[in-house]
Amino acid sequence: MPKRILLVEDDREISQLIESHLKQENYEVFIALDGEEAESFIDKEVFDLVLLDLMLPKINGMDVLKRIREKSVVPVMIISARGSDLDKALGLGFGADDYLSKPFSMIELTARVQAAIRRATQYVRTDHQPTEDRIHYKDLTLDINAFSVLVRGQSVPLTSKEFHILKLFLTYQSRVFTKEQIYQSVWQEDYYGNENVINVHIRRLREKIEEDPSNPQFICTIWGIGYKLGG
């Protein structure tokens, strides 16, 4: 069955170009031309990936992204002419999984789309997998099959990458991970000093699972090395 992609892009020429190319790659593409239409699709349909422009009529892309993250861990790739480091950090901070600056080639877009869907449908690549469906640590429970996390008995919505980062720490509860190891395990790509990407995701994850993100009890910083579970 073809993977389903929601393309949120108000430029009809660009949307038609992307749609045509992705259909040739055997994806099923749905197009929303503004933020309001995008939210309507999100409320009614299930997608394998969302391609999201930021500068949209009616409801801007960041607000659409927030709405998606309130109810779904579907991978979201921002495609935007706003390619500054601040825009990228904001997009990742609000829960995007990837950020592709315009103009881009269809070859790069296809590769990014394939990678994002692959990461979302596979668990973290490790040499050991938990034998149980649930992993526990203190008052935190991660359910692998349900793709869900409970913290102090409350369900906490995580993005796909946040979930996999947390799963990595819970799988190896005594291990310290460098930023390079986290990136290679979760993104499954070579690391080229993408510290800001890791920093943003760790910060957002802490904001969701820690009682006091400034004094974390779950994901702790090991200065000069990286991060580990607990103190």
mmCIF file of C-alpha atoms in Angstrom:
data_model
loop_
_atom_site.group_PDB
_atom_site.id
_atom_site.type_symbol
_atom_site.label_atom_id
_atom_site.label_comp_id
_atom_site.label_asym_id
_atom_site.label_seq_id
_atom_site.Cartn_x
_atom_site.Cartn_y
_atom_site.Cartn_z
ATOM 1 C CA MET A 1 0.000 0.000 0.000
ATOM 2 C CA PRO A 2 1.454 3.422 -0.934
ATOM 3 C CA LYS A 3 2.549 5.687 1.906
ATOM 4 C CA ARG A 4 0.233 8.659 2.426
ATOM 5 C CA ILE A 5 1.724 12.160 2.451
ATOM 6 C CA LEU A 6 -0.020 15.425 3.304
ATOM 7 C CA LEU A 7 1.585 18.309 1.400
ATOM 8 C CA VAL A 8 0.752 21.705 2.915
ATOM 9 C CA GLU A 9 1.898 24.330 0.407
ATOM 10 C CA ASP A 10 0.054 27.425 -0.778
ATOM 11 C CA ASP A 11 2.087 27.877 -3.973
ATOM 12 C CA ARG A 12 0.131 25.836 -6.522
ATOM 13 C CA GLU A 13 3.041 25.516 -8.932
ATOM 14 C CA ILE A 14 5.350 24.151 -6.216
ATOM 15 C CA SER A 15 2.681 21.857 -4.794
ATOM 16 C CA GLN A 16 1.907 20.410 -8.229
ATOM 17 C CA LEU A 17 5.600 19.868 -8.925
ATOM 18 C CA ILE A 18 6.137 18.061 -5.613
ATOM 19 C CA GLU A 19 2.923 16.072 -5.990
ATOM 20 C CA SER A 20 3.866 14.904 -9.481
ATOM 21 C CA HIS A 21 7.328 13.825 -8.377
ATOM 22 C CA LEU A 22 6.154 11.984 -5.236
ATOM 23 C CA LYS A 23 3.433 10.178 -7.167
ATOM 24 C CA GLN A 24 6.125 8.914 -9.532
ATOM 25 C CA GLU A 25 7.832 7.503 -6.423
ATOM 26 C CA ASN A 26 4.590 5.658 -5.572
ATOM 27 C CA TYR A 27 3.410 7.931 -2.746
ATOM 28 C CA GLU A 28 -0.236 8.898 -2.312
ATOM 29 C CA VAL A 29 -0.285 12.705 -1.994
ATOM 30 C CA PHE A 30 -2.964 14.940 -0.486
ATOM 31 C CA ILE A 31 -2.650 18.712 -0.951
ATOM 32 C CA ALA A 32 -3.726 21.474 1.428
ATOM 33 C CA LEU A 33 -3.325 25.041 0.140
ATOM 34 C CA ASP A 34 -3.698 26.790 3.494
ATOM 35 C CA GLY A 35 -3.409 26.074 7.216
ATOM 36 C CA GLU A 36 -7.147 25.743 7.736
ATOM 37 C CA GLU A 37 -7.417 23.072 5.053
ATOM 38 C CA ALA A 38 -4.392 21.304 6.533
ATOM 39 C CA GLU A 39 -5.995 21.091 9.973
ATOM 40 C CA SER A 40 -9.158 19.692 8.397
ATOM 41 C CA PHE A 41 -7.133 16.921 6.737
ATOM 42 C CA ILE A 42 -5.294 16.183 9.990
ATOM 43 C CA ASP A 43 -8.563 15.840 11.888
ATOM 44 C CA LYS A 44 -10.017 13.362 9.389
ATOM 45 C CA GLU A 45 -7.151 11.401 7.832
ATOM 46 C CA VAL A 46 -4.092 9.391 8.851
ATOM 47 C CA PHE A 47 -0.781 10.131 7.130
ATOM 48 C CA ASP A 48 2.707 8.645 7.074
ATOM 49 C CA LEU A 49 4.344 12.069 6.647
ATOM 50 C CA VAL A 50 3.429 15.756 6.540
ATOM 51 C CA LEU A 51 5.360 18.190 4.330
ATOM 52 C CA LEU A 52 4.646 21.607 5.803
ATOM 53 C CA ASP A 53 5.360 25.101 4.534
ATOM 54 C CA LEU A 54 5.567 27.810 7.208
ATOM 55 C CA MET A 55 4.171 30.832 5.356
ATOM 56 C CA LEU A 56 0.556 29.796 4.867
ATOM 57 C CA PRO A 57 -2.730 31.708 4.507
ATOM 58 C CA LYS A 58 -5.400 31.607 7.244
ATOM 59 C CA ILE A 59 -3.338 29.616 9.801
ATOM 60 C CA ASN A 60 0.463 29.797 9.735
ATOM 61 C CA GLY A 61 2.662 26.722 9.548
ATOM 62 C CA MET A 62 3.950 26.894 13.138
ATOM 63 C CA ASP A 63 0.390 26.841 14.477
ATOM 64 C CA VAL A 64 -0.450 23.902 12.214
ATOM 65 C CA LEU A 65 2.630 22.097 13.551
ATOM 66 C CA LYS A 66 1.513 22.704 17.142
ATOM 67 C CA ARG A 67 -1.929 21.317 16.307
ATOM 68 C CA ILE A 68 -0.403 18.194 14.766
ATOM 69 C CA ARG A 69 1.746 17.588 17.838
ATOM 70 C CA GLU A 70 -1.265 17.830 20.120
ATOM 71 C CA LYS A 71 -2.672 14.638 18.628
ATOM 72 C CA SER A 72 -0.077 12.797 16.556
ATOM 73 C CA VAL A 73 3.552 11.644 16.303
ATOM 74 C CA VAL A 74 3.419 11.589 12.484
ATOM 75 C CA PRO A 75 6.758 12.732 11.015
ATOM 76 C CA VAL A 76 6.648 16.371 9.954
ATOM 77 C CA MET A 77 9.160 17.871 7.530
ATOM 78 C CA ILE A 78 9.141 21.632 7.171
ATOM 79 C CA ILE A 79 9.765 22.928 3.639
ATOM 80 C CA SER A 80 10.249 26.671 3.756
ATOM 81 C CA ALA A 81 12.038 29.617 2.184
ATOM 82 C CA ARG A 82 12.692 30.779 5.755
ATOM 83 C CA GLY A 83 15.961 28.937 6.206
ATOM 84 C CA SER A 84 17.603 30.853 9.048
ATOM 85 C CA ASP A 85 19.029 28.996 12.048
ATOM 86 C CA LEU A 86 16.344 30.618 14.221
ATOM 87 C CA ASP A 87 13.517 29.366 12.000
ATOM 88 C CA LYS A 88 15.028 25.881 11.975
ATOM 89 C CA ALA A 89 15.430 25.876 15.744
ATOM 90 C CA LEU A 90 11.846 27.053 16.224
ATOM 91 C CA GLY A 91 10.504 24.424 13.841
ATOM 92 C CA LEU A 92 12.430 21.630 15.518
ATOM 93 C CA GLY A 93 11.520 23.017 18.914
ATOM 94 C CA PHE A 94 7.817 22.844 18.118
ATOM 95 C CA GLY A 95 8.163 19.203 17.093
ATOM 96 C CA ALA A 96 9.241 19.025 13.444
ATOM 97 C CA ASP A 97 11.395 16.036 12.521
ATOM 98 C CA ASP A 98 13.296 17.655 9.669
ATOM 99 C CA TYR A 99 13.708 21.018 7.941
ATOM 100 C CA LEU A 100 14.384 21.485 4.242
ATOM 101 C CA SER A 101 15.091 24.997 2.975
ATOM 102 C CA LYS A 102 13.805 26.201 -0.394
ATOM 103 C CA PRO A 103 14.938 25.931 -3.100
ATOM 104 C CA PHE A 104 15.683 22.218 -2.952
ATOM 105 C CA SER A 105 16.060 19.434 -5.499
ATOM 106 C CA MET A 106 13.459 16.721 -5.939
ATOM 107 C CA ILE A 107 16.229 14.155 -5.407
ATOM 108 C CA GLU A 108 17.015 15.575 -1.966
ATOM 109 C CA LEU A 109 13.323 15.861 -1.081
ATOM 110 C CA THR A 110 12.719 12.217 -2.005
ATOM 111 C CA ALA A 111 15.710 11.069 0.038
ATOM 112 C CA ARG A 112 14.551 13.055 3.068
ATOM 113 C CA VAL A 113 10.986 11.764 2.722
ATOM 114 C CA GLN A 114 12.163 8.157 2.512
ATOM 115 C CA ALA A 115 14.444 8.607 5.526
ATOM 116 C CA ALA A 116 11.747 10.267 7.644
ATOM 117 C CA ILE A 117 9.187 7.543 6.945
ATOM 118 C CA ARG A 118 11.775 4.809 7.515
ATOM 119 C CA ARG A 119 12.777 6.266 10.883
ATOM 120 C CA ALA A 120 9.150 6.504 11.962
ATOM 121 C CA THR A 121 8.380 2.898 11.093
ATOM 122 C CA GLN A 122 11.477 1.326 12.580
ATOM 123 C CA TYR A 123 12.659 1.297 16.170
ATOM 124 C CA VAL A 124 16.043 2.637 17.172
ATOM 125 C CA ARG A 125 18.736 0.511 15.582
ATOM 126 C CA THR A 126 20.615 -1.113 18.459
ATOM 127 C CA ASP A 127 22.333 -4.429 19.035
ATOM 128 C CA HIS A 128 19.884 -5.288 21.806
ATOM 129 C CA GLN A 129 16.135 -4.867 22.036
ATOM 130 C CA PRO A 130 14.073 -5.063 25.232
ATOM 131 C CA THR A 131 12.388 -8.428 25.721
ATOM 132 C CA GLU A 132 9.257 -6.770 27.115
ATOM 133 C CA ASP A 133 6.768 -4.471 25.459
ATOM 134 C CA ARG A 134 7.127 -1.910 28.241
ATOM 135 C CA ILE A 135 10.246 -0.356 29.735
ATOM 136 C CA HIS A 136 10.087 1.188 33.214
ATOM 137 C CA TYR A 137 12.313 3.685 34.985
ATOM 138 C CA LYS A 138 11.195 5.278 38.255
ATOM 139 C CA ASP A 139 7.716 6.709 37.540
ATOM 140 C CA LEU A 140 8.193 6.679 33.770
ATOM 141 C CA THR A 141 6.845 3.917 31.489
ATOM 142 C CA LEU A 142 7.508 3.588 27.765
ATOM 143 C CA ASP A 143 5.191 1.281 25.809
ATOM 144 C CA ILE A 144 6.946 0.136 22.633
ATOM 145 C CA ASN A 145 3.943 -1.346 20.850
ATOM 146 C CA ALA A 146 1.571 1.509 21.690
ATOM 147 C CA PHE A 147 4.276 4.102 20.918
ATOM 148 C CA SER A 148 3.290 5.893 24.132
ATOM 149 C CA VAL A 149 4.847 7.243 27.314
ATOM 150 C CA LEU A 150 3.399 7.597 30.804
ATOM 151 C CA VAL A 151 5.012 9.950 33.298
ATOM 152 C CA ARG A 152 3.652 9.838 36.839
ATOM 153 C CA GLY A 153 0.579 8.083 35.458
ATOM 154 C CA GLN A 154 -0.123 10.759 32.842
ATOM 155 C CA SER A 155 0.139 10.214 29.087
ATOM 156 C CA VAL A 156 2.762 12.462 27.489
ATOM 157 C CA PRO A 157 2.626 13.034 23.695
ATOM 158 C CA LEU A 158 6.076 12.790 22.118
ATOM 159 C CA THR A 159 7.285 13.251 18.571
ATOM 160 C CA SER A 160 8.793 10.260 16.789
ATOM 161 C CA LYS A 161 12.350 11.421 17.474
ATOM 162 C CA GLU A 162 11.643 12.300 21.113
ATOM 163 C CA PHE A 163 10.192 8.820 21.600
ATOM 164 C CA HIS A 164 13.237 7.158 20.046
ATOM 165 C CA ILE A 165 15.678 9.288 22.040
ATOM 166 C CA LEU A 166 13.898 8.317 25.252
ATOM 167 C CA LYS A 167 13.764 4.659 24.203
ATOM 168 C CA LEU A 168 17.515 4.736 23.580
ATOM 169 C CA PHE A 169 18.183 5.930 27.140
ATOM 170 C CA LEU A 170 15.712 3.469 28.675
ATOM 171 C CA THR A 171 17.158 0.537 26.745
ATOM 172 C CA TYR A 172 20.663 1.258 28.064
ATOM 173 C CA GLN A 173 19.937 2.674 31.496
ATOM 174 C CA SER A 174 23.543 2.912 32.704
ATOM 175 C CA ARG A 175 25.167 4.121 29.508
ATOM 176 C CA VAL A 176 26.360 7.638 28.687
ATOM 177 C CA PHE A 177 25.609 8.726 25.108
ATOM 178 C CA THR A 178 27.487 11.383 23.186
ATOM 179 C CA LYS A 179 25.543 13.694 20.898
ATOM 180 C CA GLU A 180 27.086 11.909 17.933
ATOM 181 C CA GLN A 181 25.860 8.517 19.192
ATOM 182 C CA ILE A 182 22.345 9.874 19.788
ATOM 183 C CA TYR A 183 22.211 11.404 16.319
ATOM 184 C CA GLN A 184 23.485 8.299 14.564
ATOM 185 C CA SER A 185 21.098 6.018 16.485
ATOM 186 C CA VAL A 186 17.939 8.118 16.113
ATOM 187 C CA TRP A 187 18.491 9.920 12.789
ATOM 188 C CA GLN A 188 20.434 6.971 11.319
ATOM 189 C CA GLU A 189 22.660 9.413 9.458
ATOM 190 C CA ASP A 190 26.264 10.526 9.737
ATOM 191 C CA TYR A 191 26.873 13.222 12.341
ATOM 192 C CA TYR A 192 28.422 16.471 11.160
ATOM 193 C CA GLY A 193 28.429 18.416 14.399
ATOM 194 C CA ASN A 194 24.642 18.939 14.423
ATOM 195 C CA GLU A 195 24.672 19.914 18.078
ATOM 196 C CA ASN A 196 21.761 22.332 17.845
ATOM 197 C CA VAL A 197 19.449 19.590 16.577
ATOM 198 C CA ILE A 198 20.273 17.376 19.581
ATOM 199 C CA ASN A 199 20.089 20.289 22.033
ATOM 200 C CA VAL A 200 16.617 21.299 20.836
ATOM 201 C CA HIS A 201 15.224 17.771 21.016
ATOM 202 C CA ILE A 202 16.682 17.099 24.468
ATOM 203 C CA ARG A 203 15.283 20.406 25.740
ATOM 204 C CA ARG A 204 11.826 19.689 24.344
ATOM 205 C CA LEU A 205 11.872 16.155 25.735
ATOM 206 C CA ARG A 206 12.822 17.453 29.182
ATOM 207 C CA GLU A 207 10.025 20.011 29.063
ATOM 208 C CA LYS A 208 7.551 17.181 28.530
ATOM 209 C CA ILE A 209 8.783 14.550 30.991
ATOM 210 C CA GLU A 210 10.596 16.423 33.769
ATOM 211 C CA GLU A 211 8.876 18.084 36.716
ATOM 212 C CA ASP A 212 11.650 20.689 36.693
ATOM 213 C CA PRO A 213 13.395 20.775 33.285
ATOM 214 C CA SER A 214 16.175 22.952 34.737
ATOM 215 C CA ASN A 215 16.937 20.191 37.255
ATOM 216 C CA PRO A 216 16.311 17.004 35.233
ATOM 217 C CA GLN A 217 15.910 13.646 36.953
ATOM 218 C CA PHE A 218 15.459 11.474 33.860
ATOM 219 C CA ILE A 219 17.809 12.778 31.153
ATOM 220 C CA CYS A 220 20.873 14.238 32.813
ATOM 221 C CA THR A 221 23.811 16.068 31.270
ATOM 222 C CA ILE A 222 27.273 14.595 31.721
ATOM 223 C CA TRP A 223 29.374 17.664 31.090
ATOM 224 C CA GLY A 224 31.957 17.330 28.344
ATOM 225 C CA ILE A 225 30.586 13.925 27.265
ATOM 226 C CA GLY A 226 26.842 13.842 26.594
ATOM 227 C CA TYR A 227 23.738 12.541 28.352
ATOM 228 C CA LYS A 228 22.561 9.570 30.390
ATOM 229 C CA LEU A 229 19.482 8.331 32.188
ATOM 230 C CA GLY A 230 19.328 9.441 35.808
ATOM 231 C CA GLY A 231 21.976 11.171 37.832
#
